[in-house]
Each structure stands twice: as C-alpha cells, then as structure tokens.
C-alpha cells in the first residue's frame, strides 16, 4: 500500500537480505518465483545464443569475403613471384640440365602451397588476422625471388653444390691431393741449373718460419683475437712452392714428378683468425663458444702447417739430391 511505500522510503534500508525475504514467502509463492526466474533465464540464454549465432555467421561471411578478396591479389602476385624465382634458377643451376631446376622449382612450389593453405585456413577460421594469413606465403617467397634474381644477375654460385662442398671441406680441414702426370708435349724444359737454388731457398724460408712462429705450441687465446697483424709469410711460401712445382712439372723424369706430388696444398689462412676484419675477430673471441670452436680449429691447422712445412723441406732436399744425381750421370 501507499503507507507501506512511505514507510520503506523513510526507513531507507541500505541492504536487503534476499534469503530472509524468500524464506518469508509461502511454498506456492516460492515455486512461482523460481519458475519465473528459470523461465526468464532460459529465455535470455536462448536469445543470446541466437544473437551469438548471427554474429558468428556474419563474422564468418565477412572473413570469407575478405579472404576471397585478398586471394585474388595474392594469386596474381604469386605468378609474378614464381617468374622471378623460376627464371633465375635456370641460370644459377648449371648442373643437371633441365631436371634439376624443375625439381627445385617443384620443391619451392610445395613449400608455397603448404604456407598458403595454412595461412588461408588460419584466416578463414579467425585464428589469424585475414591479411596476415593470406599474405604470409607472399611475404616468404617475395624476398626469395628478389634474392635469386640478384644472385642470377651477379652470376652467383648460390645453388652450386660444388661451392658448398668446397666450403665444408675448408671448414673441417679436408684438402685436395696433388696429382701431377707426365706431359705428352713439353715446350720448355725446367731450368735444372737454377732450380736447386730455388728449392733450397724454399726450404730455408720454411725453416725460418717454423723457428719464428713456434707452431707446435697452442696459441694464446687473447692474443689470437686481439692482434691485428696479418700473417702473409705462409702465402709467400705457398706461392714460391707453386712456382717451383709449375716449372718442374715440365720434367720428363718420373722420379721428379713422383716427388712433386709430395708437396702439400697449403691453406694459407686456415692457421690464422677467420676474418680479415679486426672487430669481427674480437666479436668472435668474445662469444666464447664460437671463439673456442675457431681456437681449436686454428690450433689444429697450426699443427698441420708444421707438418706440411717439414714435408716441404724434406721434399725439397729429395728433389735437390735427385737432380744432382741425374746431373752427375
């Protein structure tokens, strides 16, 4: 009644105890209230489910529309990208005829297909942003196409298997063996008068270098990376040796040719720091795992260089003895 309303407003209660109010009702009133609340909750839930379904369907339709719109652009651009990938492959891959470029192109297309389908599914299902899912494959292959085009214009050996084989051979220390055979036609005979002096000079250079560098001992880790001096003596020794080998390769003596094959092929920079730039070497030494790898590699090459120099000295002495013996015959 109006009087009750006035009393409630005058009382101005700060809180209501719903449990006590509910317990004060009769059983029929309680059943009516519970039934009404359940009905309203069910109606509200159904309404929200319907609205959620409509929103989900609308979002799905929008995503499909956006993916279809982006797909028209990405597929058109993919044709251009594959042109800039396939055309350079024919110029870069020099071995295998037509088959090898086709195999590499098919592998690249399979990678593109996997990335494109994955991005499309993620964009369609709403797990990724539409533009990110649809343009992922293009973002991956476009730099590859630009890179291959650039390398093709510069006549690069980026896909030449021999170049990678040579790189790993240098990295782990595998080197070629010298193979000299008797020439069928010899235009100029070796200068046997001056060659013994050249061989003796080469042996003296090797002895002098071995005495200065102390190759049998482990190098100092800090001096190895902090010193900026370049070791060019080994390169001079190698060039001197190759000049003598080139001249003596014109000999008709099988004994001399056999001895020439004993000369090692020296990697002139393997026993020193890996980079010519000072700061790159310092950074390599600071990053201890990388520095230790190169340190032990350099140490191993120093020991091998010591054995190579000993081998050069012995070969020079043997060649001088053979030439003197042949001269006295």
PDB file of C-alpha atoms in Angstrom:
ATOM      1  CA  UNK A   1       0.000   0.000   0.000  1.00  0.00           C
ATOM      2  CA  UNK A   2       0.917   3.621  -0.158  1.00  0.00           C
ATOM      3  CA  UNK A   3       1.514   3.676   3.573  1.00  0.00           C
ATOM      4  CA  UNK A   4       3.959   0.767   3.286  1.00  0.00           C
ATOM      5  CA  UNK A   5       5.806   2.526   0.477  1.00  0.00           C
ATOM      6  CA  UNK A   6       6.120   5.649   2.616  1.00  0.00           C
ATOM      7  CA  UNK A   7       7.475   3.578   5.498  1.00  0.00           C
ATOM      8  CA  UNK A   8      10.077   1.917   3.247  1.00  0.00           C
ATOM      9  CA  UNK A   9      11.245   5.244   1.846  1.00  0.00           C
ATOM     10  CA  UNK A  10      11.531   6.676   5.332  1.00  0.00           C
ATOM     11  CA  UNK A  11      13.461   3.652   6.541  1.00  0.00           C
ATOM     12  CA  UNK A  12      15.875   3.812   3.525  1.00  0.00           C
ATOM     13  CA  UNK A  13      17.379   0.351   4.033  1.00  0.00           C
ATOM     14  CA  UNK A  14      20.980   0.052   2.863  1.00  0.00           C
ATOM     15  CA  UNK A  15      20.795  -3.672   2.093  1.00  0.00           C
ATOM     16  CA  UNK A  16      18.252  -6.376   1.530  1.00  0.00           C
ATOM     17  CA  UNK A  17      18.539  -9.900   2.846  1.00  0.00           C
ATOM     18  CA  UNK A  18      17.108 -11.817  -0.093  1.00  0.00           C
ATOM     19  CA  UNK A  19      17.288 -15.151   1.667  1.00  0.00           C
ATOM     20  CA  UNK A  20      15.161 -13.933   4.554  1.00  0.00           C
ATOM     21  CA  UNK A  21      12.682 -12.350   2.166  1.00  0.00           C
ATOM     22  CA  UNK A  22      12.479 -15.560   0.143  1.00  0.00           C
ATOM     23  CA  UNK A  23      12.062 -17.693   3.260  1.00  0.00           C
ATOM     24  CA  UNK A  24       9.228 -15.492   4.464  1.00  0.00           C
ATOM     25  CA  UNK A  25       7.125 -16.442   1.439  1.00  0.00           C
ATOM     26  CA  UNK A  26       4.757 -19.350   1.208  1.00  0.00           C
ATOM     27  CA  UNK A  27       5.616 -22.519  -0.672  1.00  0.00           C
ATOM     28  CA  UNK A  28       3.360 -21.631  -3.598  1.00  0.00           C
ATOM     29  CA  UNK A  29       4.919 -18.193  -3.887  1.00  0.00           C
ATOM     30  CA  UNK A  30       8.396 -19.718  -3.785  1.00  0.00           C
ATOM     31  CA  UNK A  31       7.548 -22.136  -6.602  1.00  0.00           C
ATOM     32  CA  UNK A  32       6.109 -19.319  -8.658  1.00  0.00           C
ATOM     33  CA  UNK A  33       9.222 -17.133  -8.226  1.00  0.00           C
ATOM     34  CA  UNK A  34      11.648 -19.974  -9.024  1.00  0.00           C
ATOM     35  CA  UNK A  35       9.655 -20.984 -12.082  1.00  0.00           C
ATOM     36  CA  UNK A  36       9.532 -17.392 -13.304  1.00  0.00           C
ATOM     37  CA  UNK A  37      13.288 -16.917 -12.775  1.00  0.00           C
ATOM     38  CA  UNK A  38      14.114 -20.156 -14.590  1.00  0.00           C
ATOM     39  CA  UNK A  39      11.861 -19.210 -17.475  1.00  0.00           C
ATOM     40  CA  UNK A  40      13.442 -15.769 -17.787  1.00  0.00           C
ATOM     41  CA  UNK A  41      16.980 -17.224 -17.623  1.00  0.00           C
ATOM     42  CA  UNK A  42      16.145 -19.785 -20.289  1.00  0.00           C
ATOM     43  CA  UNK A  43      14.614 -17.119 -22.494  1.00  0.00           C
ATOM     44  CA  UNK A  44      17.628 -14.836 -22.068  1.00  0.00           C
ATOM     45  CA  UNK A  45      20.031 -17.705 -22.805  1.00  0.00           C
ATOM     46  CA  UNK A  46      18.163 -18.635 -25.966  1.00  0.00           C
ATOM     47  CA  UNK A  47      18.168 -15.013 -27.050  1.00  0.00           C
ATOM     48  CA  UNK A  48      21.927 -14.701 -26.522  1.00  0.00           C
ATOM     49  CA  UNK A  49      22.587 -17.987 -28.321  1.00  0.00           C
ATOM     50  CA  UNK A  50      20.592 -16.785 -31.289  1.00  0.00           C
ATOM     51  CA  UNK A  51      22.392 -13.449 -31.345  1.00  0.00           C
ATOM     52  CA  UNK A  52      25.757 -15.194 -30.958  1.00  0.00           C
ATOM     53  CA  UNK A  53      24.956 -17.476 -33.886  1.00  0.00           C
ATOM     54  CA  UNK A  54      24.012 -14.486 -36.028  1.00  0.00           C
ATOM     55  CA  UNK A  55      27.207 -12.649 -35.082  1.00  0.00           C
ATOM     56  CA  UNK A  56      29.300 -15.769 -35.757  1.00  0.00           C
ATOM     57  CA  UNK A  57      27.689 -16.303 -39.141  1.00  0.00           C
ATOM     58  CA  UNK A  58      28.142 -12.666 -40.049  1.00  0.00           C
ATOM     59  CA  UNK A  59      31.799 -12.761 -38.976  1.00  0.00           C
ATOM     60  CA  UNK A  60      32.364 -15.970 -40.971  1.00  0.00           C
ATOM     61  CA  UNK A  61      30.790 -14.459 -44.071  1.00  0.00           C
ATOM     62  CA  UNK A  62      32.895 -11.331 -43.692  1.00  0.00           C
ATOM     63  CA  UNK A  63      36.061 -13.390 -43.289  1.00  0.00           C
ATOM     64  CA  UNK A  64      35.266 -15.479 -46.349  1.00  0.00           C
ATOM     65  CA  UNK A  65      34.614 -12.342 -48.323  1.00  0.00           C
ATOM     66  CA  UNK A  66      37.895 -10.783 -47.158  1.00  0.00           C
ATOM     67  CA  UNK A  67      39.898 -13.965 -47.795  1.00  0.00           C
ATOM     68  CA  UNK A  68      38.453 -14.208 -51.302  1.00  0.00           C
ATOM     69  CA  UNK A  69      39.322 -10.559 -51.928  1.00  0.00           C
ATOM     70  CA  UNK A  70      42.906 -10.999 -50.696  1.00  0.00           C
ATOM     71  CA  UNK A  71      43.236 -14.306 -52.551  1.00  0.00           C
ATOM     72  CA  UNK A  72      42.662 -12.592 -55.889  1.00  0.00           C
ATOM     73  CA  UNK A  73      45.589 -10.280 -55.162  1.00  0.00           C
ATOM     74  CA  UNK A  74      47.952 -12.881 -53.712  1.00  0.00           C
ATOM     75  CA  UNK A  75      47.413 -15.406 -56.519  1.00  0.00           C
ATOM     76  CA  UNK A  76      48.044 -12.750 -59.145  1.00  0.00           C
ATOM     77  CA  UNK A  77      51.182 -11.650 -57.364  1.00  0.00           C
ATOM     78  CA  UNK A  78      52.298 -15.264 -56.868  1.00  0.00           C
ATOM     79  CA  UNK A  79      52.531 -15.722 -60.646  1.00  0.00           C
ATOM     80  CA  UNK A  80      54.921 -12.791 -60.840  1.00  0.00           C
ATOM     81  CA  UNK A  81      56.938 -14.013 -57.850  1.00  0.00           C
ATOM     82  CA  UNK A  82      57.308 -17.501 -59.317  1.00  0.00           C
ATOM     83  CA  UNK A  83      58.570 -15.930 -62.523  1.00  0.00           C
ATOM     84  CA  UNK A  84      61.311 -14.170 -60.547  1.00  0.00           C
ATOM     85  CA  UNK A  85      62.104 -17.473 -58.825  1.00  0.00           C
ATOM     86  CA  UNK A  86      61.962 -19.861 -61.775  1.00  0.00           C
ATOM     87  CA  UNK A  87      63.806 -17.735 -64.321  1.00  0.00           C
ATOM     88  CA  UNK A  88      66.926 -17.187 -62.168  1.00  0.00           C
ATOM     89  CA  UNK A  89      67.000 -20.870 -61.197  1.00  0.00           C
ATOM     90  CA  UNK A  90      67.680 -21.817 -64.802  1.00  0.00           C
ATOM     91  CA  UNK A  91      70.689 -19.510 -64.854  1.00  0.00           C
ATOM     92  CA  UNK A  92      72.022 -20.320 -61.392  1.00  0.00           C
ATOM     93  CA  UNK A  93      71.767 -24.126 -61.500  1.00  0.00           C
ATOM     94  CA  UNK A  94      74.329 -25.135 -64.083  1.00  0.00           C
ATOM     95  CA  UNK A  95      74.336 -28.875 -63.480  1.00  0.00           C
ATOM     96  CA  UNK A  96      71.621 -31.422 -64.109  1.00  0.00           C
ATOM     97  CA  UNK A  97      70.212 -29.936 -67.324  1.00  0.00           C
ATOM     98  CA  UNK A  98      66.505 -29.188 -67.207  1.00  0.00           C
ATOM     99  CA  UNK A  99      65.715 -31.698 -64.468  1.00  0.00           C
ATOM    100  CA  UNK A 100      67.452 -30.028 -61.534  1.00  0.00           C
ATOM    101  CA  UNK A 101      65.788 -26.587 -61.942  1.00  0.00           C
ATOM    102  CA  UNK A 102      62.415 -28.323 -62.298  1.00  0.00           C
ATOM    103  CA  UNK A 103      62.959 -30.324 -59.101  1.00  0.00           C
ATOM    104  CA  UNK A 104      63.988 -27.226 -57.154  1.00  0.00           C
ATOM    105  CA  UNK A 105      61.011 -25.295 -58.557  1.00  0.00           C
ATOM    106  CA  UNK A 106      58.603 -28.069 -57.546  1.00  0.00           C
ATOM    107  CA  UNK A 107      60.035 -28.106 -54.029  1.00  0.00           C
ATOM    108  CA  UNK A 108      59.622 -24.336 -53.772  1.00  0.00           C
ATOM    109  CA  UNK A 109      56.029 -24.623 -55.027  1.00  0.00           C
ATOM    110  CA  UNK A 110      55.257 -27.303 -52.430  1.00  0.00           C
ATOM    111  CA  UNK A 111      56.589 -25.011 -49.705  1.00  0.00           C
ATOM    112  CA  UNK A 112      54.473 -22.176 -51.091  1.00  0.00           C
ATOM    113  CA  UNK A 113      51.393 -24.426 -51.224  1.00  0.00           C
ATOM    114  CA  UNK A 114      51.792 -25.509 -47.600  1.00  0.00           C
ATOM    115  CA  UNK A 115      52.327 -21.963 -46.332  1.00  0.00           C
ATOM    116  CA  UNK A 116      49.476 -20.574 -48.432  1.00  0.00           C
ATOM    117  CA  UNK A 117      46.965 -23.232 -47.337  1.00  0.00           C
ATOM    118  CA  UNK A 118      47.963 -22.870 -43.700  1.00  0.00           C
ATOM    119  CA  UNK A 119      47.555 -19.104 -43.821  1.00  0.00           C
ATOM    120  CA  UNK A 120      44.233 -19.410 -45.662  1.00  0.00           C
ATOM    121  CA  UNK A 121      42.827 -21.820 -43.069  1.00  0.00           C
ATOM    122  CA  UNK A 122      44.013 -19.686 -40.156  1.00  0.00           C
ATOM    123  CA  UNK A 123      42.491 -16.564 -41.704  1.00  0.00           C
ATOM    124  CA  UNK A 124      39.217 -18.302 -42.571  1.00  0.00           C
ATOM    125  CA  UNK A 125      38.800 -19.757 -39.071  1.00  0.00           C
ATOM    126  CA  UNK A 126      39.558 -16.454 -37.374  1.00  0.00           C
ATOM    127  CA  UNK A 127      42.770 -17.601 -35.693  1.00  0.00           C
ATOM    128  CA  UNK A 128      44.862 -15.081 -37.622  1.00  0.00           C
ATOM    129  CA  UNK A 129      44.134 -11.654 -38.996  1.00  0.00           C
ATOM    130  CA  UNK A 130      42.857 -12.036 -42.555  1.00  0.00           C
ATOM    131  CA  UNK A 131      45.574 -10.008 -44.259  1.00  0.00           C
ATOM    132  CA  UNK A 132      48.331 -11.724 -42.277  1.00  0.00           C
ATOM    133  CA  UNK A 133      47.130 -15.218 -43.119  1.00  0.00           C
ATOM    134  CA  UNK A 134      46.609 -14.501 -46.808  1.00  0.00           C
ATOM    135  CA  UNK A 135      49.874 -12.618 -47.373  1.00  0.00           C
ATOM    136  CA  UNK A 136      52.210 -14.904 -45.397  1.00  0.00           C
ATOM    137  CA  UNK A 137      53.191 -17.000 -48.419  1.00  0.00           C
ATOM    138  CA  UNK A 138      53.855 -13.869 -50.458  1.00  0.00           C
ATOM    139  CA  UNK A 139      55.953 -12.382 -47.660  1.00  0.00           C
ATOM    140  CA  UNK A 140      58.037 -15.567 -47.543  1.00  0.00           C
ATOM    141  CA  UNK A 141      58.591 -16.032 -51.282  1.00  0.00           C
ATOM    142  CA  UNK A 142      58.990 -12.407 -52.395  1.00  0.00           C
ATOM    143  CA  UNK A 143      62.389 -11.966 -50.668  1.00  0.00           C
ATOM    144  CA  UNK A 144      63.464 -15.333 -52.092  1.00  0.00           C
ATOM    145  CA  UNK A 145      62.570 -14.202 -55.613  1.00  0.00           C
ATOM    146  CA  UNK A 146      64.445 -10.922 -55.145  1.00  0.00           C
ATOM    147  CA  UNK A 147      67.460 -12.769 -53.741  1.00  0.00           C
ATOM    148  CA  UNK A 148      67.608 -15.294 -56.589  1.00  0.00           C
ATOM    149  CA  UNK A 149      67.176 -12.564 -59.196  1.00  0.00           C
ATOM    150  CA  UNK A 150      70.005 -10.560 -57.640  1.00  0.00           C
ATOM    151  CA  UNK A 151      72.281 -13.596 -57.472  1.00  0.00           C
ATOM    152  CA  UNK A 152      71.464 -14.528 -61.053  1.00  0.00           C
ATOM    153  CA  UNK A 153      72.383 -11.047 -62.279  1.00  0.00           C
ATOM    154  CA  UNK A 154      75.704 -11.292 -60.431  1.00  0.00           C
ATOM    155  CA  UNK A 155      76.383 -14.781 -61.808  1.00  0.00           C
ATOM    156  CA  UNK A 156      76.441 -16.236 -58.293  1.00  0.00           C
ATOM    157  CA  UNK A 157      77.074 -19.852 -57.312  1.00  0.00           C
ATOM    158  CA  UNK A 158      74.490 -19.811 -54.536  1.00  0.00           C
ATOM    159  CA  UNK A 159      72.943 -23.100 -55.714  1.00  0.00           C
ATOM    160  CA  UNK A 160      76.159 -24.684 -56.912  1.00  0.00           C
ATOM    161  CA  UNK A 161      76.712 -27.842 -54.882  1.00  0.00           C
ATOM    162  CA  UNK A 162      80.462 -27.791 -55.547  1.00  0.00           C
ATOM    163  CA  UNK A 163      80.786 -24.411 -53.836  1.00  0.00           C
ATOM    164  CA  UNK A 164      79.168 -25.742 -50.655  1.00  0.00           C
ATOM    165  CA  UNK A 165      81.262 -28.897 -50.774  1.00  0.00           C
ATOM    166  CA  UNK A 166      84.416 -26.796 -51.011  1.00  0.00           C
ATOM    167  CA  UNK A 167      83.238 -24.596 -48.137  1.00  0.00           C
ATOM    168  CA  UNK A 168      82.668 -27.539 -45.801  1.00  0.00           C
ATOM    169  CA  UNK A 169      85.950 -29.090 -46.867  1.00  0.00           C
ATOM    170  CA  UNK A 170      87.724 -25.905 -45.852  1.00  0.00           C
ATOM    171  CA  UNK A 171      85.761 -25.707 -42.615  1.00  0.00           C
ATOM    172  CA  UNK A 172      86.652 -29.198 -41.425  1.00  0.00           C
ATOM    173  CA  UNK A 173      90.110 -29.254 -42.980  1.00  0.00           C
ATOM    174  CA  UNK A 174      89.716 -31.643 -45.907  1.00  0.00           C
ATOM    175  CA  UNK A 175      92.008 -30.629 -48.752  1.00  0.00           C
ATOM    176  CA  UNK A 176      92.815 -31.799 -52.227  1.00  0.00           C
ATOM    177  CA  UNK A 177      95.772 -34.006 -53.066  1.00  0.00           C
ATOM    178  CA  UNK A 178      98.262 -33.009 -55.726  1.00  0.00           C
ATOM    179  CA  UNK A 179      98.190 -35.184 -58.847  1.00  0.00           C
ATOM    180  CA  UNK A 180     100.870 -34.485 -61.450  1.00  0.00           C
ATOM    181  CA  UNK A 181     101.373 -36.640 -64.513  1.00  0.00           C
ATOM    182  CA  UNK A 182     103.935 -36.638 -67.242  1.00  0.00           C
ATOM    183  CA  UNK A 183     103.000 -34.298 -70.064  1.00  0.00           C
ATOM    184  CA  UNK A 184     102.814 -35.676 -73.569  1.00  0.00           C
ATOM    185  CA  UNK A 185     104.100 -32.454 -75.104  1.00  0.00           C
ATOM    186  CA  UNK A 186     106.738 -30.397 -73.286  1.00  0.00           C
ATOM    187  CA  UNK A 187     107.534 -26.998 -74.744  1.00  0.00           C
ATOM    188  CA  UNK A 188     110.040 -25.708 -72.190  1.00  0.00           C
ATOM    189  CA  UNK A 189     112.291 -27.941 -70.110  1.00  0.00           C
ATOM    190  CA  UNK A 190     112.876 -26.991 -66.467  1.00  0.00           C
ATOM    191  CA  UNK A 191     115.932 -24.893 -65.651  1.00  0.00           C
ATOM    192  CA  UNK A 192     117.879 -27.540 -63.775  1.00  0.00           C
ATOM    193  CA  UNK A 193     120.757 -25.127 -63.161  1.00  0.00           C
ATOM    194  CA  UNK A 194     118.768 -22.703 -61.028  1.00  0.00           C
ATOM    195  CA  UNK A 195     116.078 -24.982 -59.612  1.00  0.00           C
ATOM    196  CA  UNK A 196     118.246 -26.451 -56.801  1.00  0.00           C
ATOM    197  CA  UNK A 197     118.892 -22.945 -55.524  1.00  0.00           C
ATOM    198  CA  UNK A 198     115.181 -22.146 -55.607  1.00  0.00           C
ATOM    199  CA  UNK A 199     114.338 -25.349 -53.763  1.00  0.00           C
ATOM    200  CA  UNK A 200     116.986 -24.635 -51.152  1.00  0.00           C
ATOM    201  CA  UNK A 201     115.615 -21.109 -50.748  1.00  0.00           C
ATOM    202  CA  UNK A 202     112.112 -22.511 -50.231  1.00  0.00           C
ATOM    203  CA  UNK A 203     113.394 -24.923 -47.589  1.00  0.00           C
ATOM    204  CA  UNK A 204     115.199 -22.077 -45.810  1.00  0.00           C
ATOM    205  CA  UNK A 205     112.002 -19.998 -45.791  1.00  0.00           C
ATOM    206  CA  UNK A 206     110.126 -22.882 -44.194  1.00  0.00           C
ATOM    207  CA  UNK A 207     112.795 -23.388 -41.527  1.00  0.00           C
ATOM    208  CA  UNK A 208     112.869 -19.684 -40.749  1.00  0.00           C
ATOM    209  CA  UNK A 209     109.086 -19.506 -40.429  1.00  0.00           C
ATOM    210  CA  UNK A 210     108.973 -22.582 -38.186  1.00  0.00           C
ATOM    211  CA  UNK A 211     111.580 -21.038 -35.918  1.00  0.00           C
ATOM    212  CA  UNK A 212     109.705 -17.751 -35.627  1.00  0.00           C
ATOM    213  CA  UNK A 213     106.127 -18.940 -35.121  1.00  0.00           C
ATOM    214  CA  UNK A 214     106.549 -21.916 -32.771  1.00  0.00           C
ATOM    215  CA  UNK A 215     103.663 -23.745 -34.432  1.00  0.00           C
ATOM    216  CA  UNK A 216     103.770 -26.818 -32.188  1.00  0.00           C
ATOM    217  CA  UNK A 217     102.536 -24.884 -29.143  1.00  0.00           C
ATOM    218  CA  UNK A 218      98.960 -23.757 -28.526  1.00  0.00           C
ATOM    219  CA  UNK A 219      98.347 -20.083 -29.397  1.00  0.00           C
ATOM    220  CA  UNK A 220      97.430 -17.541 -26.735  1.00  0.00           C
ATOM    221  CA  UNK A 221      93.648 -17.127 -26.779  1.00  0.00           C
ATOM    222  CA  UNK A 222      93.604 -13.390 -26.099  1.00  0.00           C
ATOM    223  CA  UNK A 223      96.493 -12.513 -28.410  1.00  0.00           C
ATOM    224  CA  UNK A 224      94.901 -14.598 -31.133  1.00  0.00           C
ATOM    225  CA  UNK A 225      91.773 -12.424 -31.229  1.00  0.00           C
ATOM    226  CA  UNK A 226      93.175  -9.057 -30.163  1.00  0.00           C
ATOM    227  CA  UNK A 227      96.179  -8.888 -32.506  1.00  0.00           C
ATOM    228  CA  UNK A 228      95.530  -7.112 -35.790  1.00  0.00           C
ATOM    229  CA  UNK A 229      98.646  -8.229 -37.679  1.00  0.00           C
ATOM    230  CA  UNK A 230      98.314 -10.385 -40.794  1.00  0.00           C
ATOM    231  CA  UNK A 231     100.462 -13.462 -41.422  1.00  0.00           C
ATOM    232  CA  UNK A 232     101.465 -13.268 -45.084  1.00  0.00           C
ATOM    233  CA  UNK A 233     104.597 -15.397 -44.862  1.00  0.00           C
ATOM    234  CA  UNK A 234     102.707 -18.652 -45.477  1.00  0.00           C
ATOM    235  CA  UNK A 235     101.150 -17.169 -48.601  1.00  0.00           C
ATOM    236  CA  UNK A 236     104.600 -16.243 -49.905  1.00  0.00           C
ATOM    237  CA  UNK A 237     105.875 -19.742 -49.151  1.00  0.00           C
ATOM    238  CA  UNK A 238     102.889 -21.263 -50.932  1.00  0.00           C
ATOM    239  CA  UNK A 239     103.330 -19.038 -53.993  1.00  0.00           C
ATOM    240  CA  UNK A 240     107.042 -19.821 -54.138  1.00  0.00           C
ATOM    241  CA  UNK A 241     106.318 -23.539 -53.889  1.00  0.00           C
ATOM    242  CA  UNK A 242     103.663 -23.416 -56.622  1.00  0.00           C
ATOM    243  CA  UNK A 243     106.050 -21.589 -58.962  1.00  0.00           C
ATOM    244  CA  UNK A 244     108.654 -24.294 -58.488  1.00  0.00           C
ATOM    245  CA  UNK A 245     106.061 -27.036 -58.945  1.00  0.00           C
ATOM    246  CA  UNK A 246     104.790 -25.380 -62.119  1.00  0.00           C
ATOM    247  CA  UNK A 247     108.275 -25.258 -63.598  1.00  0.00           C
ATOM    248  CA  UNK A 248     109.267 -28.756 -62.519  1.00  0.00           C
ATOM    249  CA  UNK A 249     106.005 -30.216 -63.852  1.00  0.00           C
ATOM    250  CA  UNK A 250     107.572 -29.970 -67.337  1.00  0.00           C
ATOM    251  CA  UNK A 251     110.172 -32.571 -66.437  1.00  0.00           C
ATOM    252  CA  UNK A 252     110.421 -35.893 -68.225  1.00  0.00           C
ATOM    253  CA  UNK A 253     111.643 -37.668 -65.100  1.00  0.00           C
ATOM    254  CA  UNK A 254     109.008 -39.794 -63.402  1.00  0.00           C
ATOM    255  CA  UNK A 255     111.071 -39.722 -60.208  1.00  0.00           C
ATOM    256  CA  UNK A 256     110.850 -35.937 -60.031  1.00  0.00           C
ATOM    257  CA  UNK A 257     107.129 -36.000 -60.799  1.00  0.00           C
ATOM    258  CA  UNK A 258     106.555 -38.511 -58.015  1.00  0.00           C
ATOM    259  CA  UNK A 259     108.439 -36.290 -55.587  1.00  0.00           C
ATOM    260  CA  UNK A 260     106.499 -33.219 -56.741  1.00  0.00           C
ATOM    261  CA  UNK A 261     103.268 -34.931 -55.727  1.00  0.00           C
ATOM    262  CA  UNK A 262     104.603 -34.960 -52.164  1.00  0.00           C
ATOM    263  CA  UNK A 263     104.290 -31.182 -51.964  1.00  0.00           C
ATOM    264  CA  UNK A 264     101.168 -30.393 -49.896  1.00  0.00           C
ATOM    265  CA  UNK A 265      98.478 -27.931 -50.924  1.00  0.00           C
ATOM    266  CA  UNK A 266      98.591 -25.357 -48.136  1.00  0.00           C
ATOM    267  CA  UNK A 267      95.520 -23.385 -46.980  1.00  0.00           C
ATOM    268  CA  UNK A 268      97.291 -20.092 -46.421  1.00  0.00           C
ATOM    269  CA  UNK A 269      94.829 -18.575 -43.916  1.00  0.00           C
ATOM    270  CA  UNK A 270      93.442 -21.561 -42.026  1.00  0.00           C
ATOM    271  CA  UNK A 271      96.026 -21.227 -39.223  1.00  0.00           C
ATOM    272  CA  UNK A 272      95.113 -17.587 -38.529  1.00  0.00           C
ATOM    273  CA  UNK A 273      91.996 -15.686 -37.457  1.00  0.00           C
ATOM    274  CA  UNK A 274      88.887 -16.497 -39.513  1.00  0.00           C
ATOM    275  CA  UNK A 275      88.110 -12.895 -40.550  1.00  0.00           C
ATOM    276  CA  UNK A 276      90.162 -10.082 -42.016  1.00  0.00           C
ATOM    277  CA  UNK A 277      88.119  -7.504 -40.118  1.00  0.00           C
ATOM    278  CA  UNK A 278      89.563  -6.794 -36.666  1.00  0.00           C
ATOM    279  CA  UNK A 279      86.239  -6.191 -34.922  1.00  0.00           C
ATOM    280  CA  UNK A 280      84.699  -9.359 -36.322  1.00  0.00           C
ATOM    281  CA  UNK A 281      87.592 -11.308 -34.842  1.00  0.00           C
ATOM    282  CA  UNK A 282      87.146  -9.554 -31.490  1.00  0.00           C
ATOM    283  CA  UNK A 283      83.423 -10.347 -31.500  1.00  0.00           C
ATOM    284  CA  UNK A 284      84.223 -13.952 -32.362  1.00  0.00           C
ATOM    285  CA  UNK A 285      86.591 -14.168 -29.398  1.00  0.00           C
ATOM    286  CA  UNK A 286      84.077 -12.562 -27.025  1.00  0.00           C
ATOM    287  CA  UNK A 287      81.381 -15.088 -27.939  1.00  0.00           C
ATOM    288  CA  UNK A 288      83.211 -17.882 -26.152  1.00  0.00           C
ATOM    289  CA  UNK A 289      81.548 -20.951 -27.754  1.00  0.00           C
ATOM    290  CA  UNK A 290      82.263 -19.612 -31.240  1.00  0.00           C
ATOM    291  CA  UNK A 291      85.714 -18.453 -30.198  1.00  0.00           C
ATOM    292  CA  UNK A 292      86.605 -21.846 -28.742  1.00  0.00           C
ATOM    293  CA  UNK A 293      85.483 -23.607 -31.909  1.00  0.00           C
ATOM    294  CA  UNK A 294      87.739 -21.450 -34.072  1.00  0.00           C
ATOM    295  CA  UNK A 295      90.519 -21.560 -31.475  1.00  0.00           C
ATOM    296  CA  UNK A 296      90.806 -25.350 -31.554  1.00  0.00           C
ATOM    297  CA  UNK A 297      90.392 -25.302 -35.324  1.00  0.00           C
ATOM    298  CA  UNK A 298      93.257 -22.805 -35.662  1.00  0.00           C
ATOM    299  CA  UNK A 299      95.404 -24.864 -33.296  1.00  0.00           C
ATOM    300  CA  UNK A 300      94.800 -27.995 -35.370  1.00  0.00           C
ATOM    301  CA  UNK A 301      95.699 -26.149 -38.565  1.00  0.00           C
ATOM    302  CA  UNK A 302      98.870 -24.791 -36.959  1.00  0.00           C
ATOM    303  CA  UNK A 303      99.964 -28.335 -36.153  1.00  0.00           C
ATOM    304  CA  UNK A 304      99.156 -29.444 -39.675  1.00  0.00           C
ATOM    305  CA  UNK A 305     101.034 -26.469 -41.098  1.00  0.00           C
ATOM    306  CA  UNK A 306     104.071 -27.503 -39.061  1.00  0.00           C
ATOM    307  CA  UNK A 307     103.931 -30.991 -40.583  1.00  0.00           C
ATOM    308  CA  UNK A 308     103.405 -29.512 -44.056  1.00  0.00           C
ATOM    309  CA  UNK A 309     106.486 -27.317 -43.711  1.00  0.00           C
ATOM    310  CA  UNK A 310     108.534 -30.304 -42.598  1.00  0.00           C
ATOM    311  CA  UNK A 311     107.217 -32.188 -45.601  1.00  0.00           C
ATOM    312  CA  UNK A 312     108.152 -29.322 -47.930  1.00  0.00           C
ATOM    313  CA  UNK A 313     111.687 -29.225 -46.522  1.00  0.00           C
ATOM    314  CA  UNK A 314     112.138 -32.971 -46.957  1.00  0.00           C
ATOM    315  CA  UNK A 315     110.710 -32.893 -50.489  1.00  0.00           C
ATOM    316  CA  UNK A 316     112.996 -30.007 -51.459  1.00  0.00           C
ATOM    317  CA  UNK A 317     116.033 -31.894 -50.160  1.00  0.00           C
ATOM    318  CA  UNK A 318     114.986 -35.049 -52.025  1.00  0.00           C
ATOM    319  CA  UNK A 319     114.460 -33.123 -55.267  1.00  0.00           C
ATOM    320  CA  UNK A 320     117.876 -31.495 -54.981  1.00  0.00           C
ATOM    321  CA  UNK A 321     119.514 -34.882 -54.409  1.00  0.00           C
ATOM    322  CA  UNK A 322     117.739 -36.433 -57.410  1.00  0.00           C
ATOM    323  CA  UNK A 323     118.652 -33.530 -59.702  1.00  0.00           C
ATOM    324  CA  UNK A 324     122.298 -33.645 -58.589  1.00  0.00           C
ATOM    325  CA  UNK A 325     122.369 -37.394 -59.118  1.00  0.00           C
ATOM    326  CA  UNK A 326     120.867 -37.081 -62.600  1.00  0.00           C
ATOM    327  CA  UNK A 327     123.304 -34.293 -63.403  1.00  0.00           C
ATOM    328  CA  UNK A 328     126.299 -36.423 -62.479  1.00  0.00           C
ATOM    329  CA  UNK A 329     125.197 -39.317 -64.666  1.00  0.00           C
TER     330      UNK A 329
END
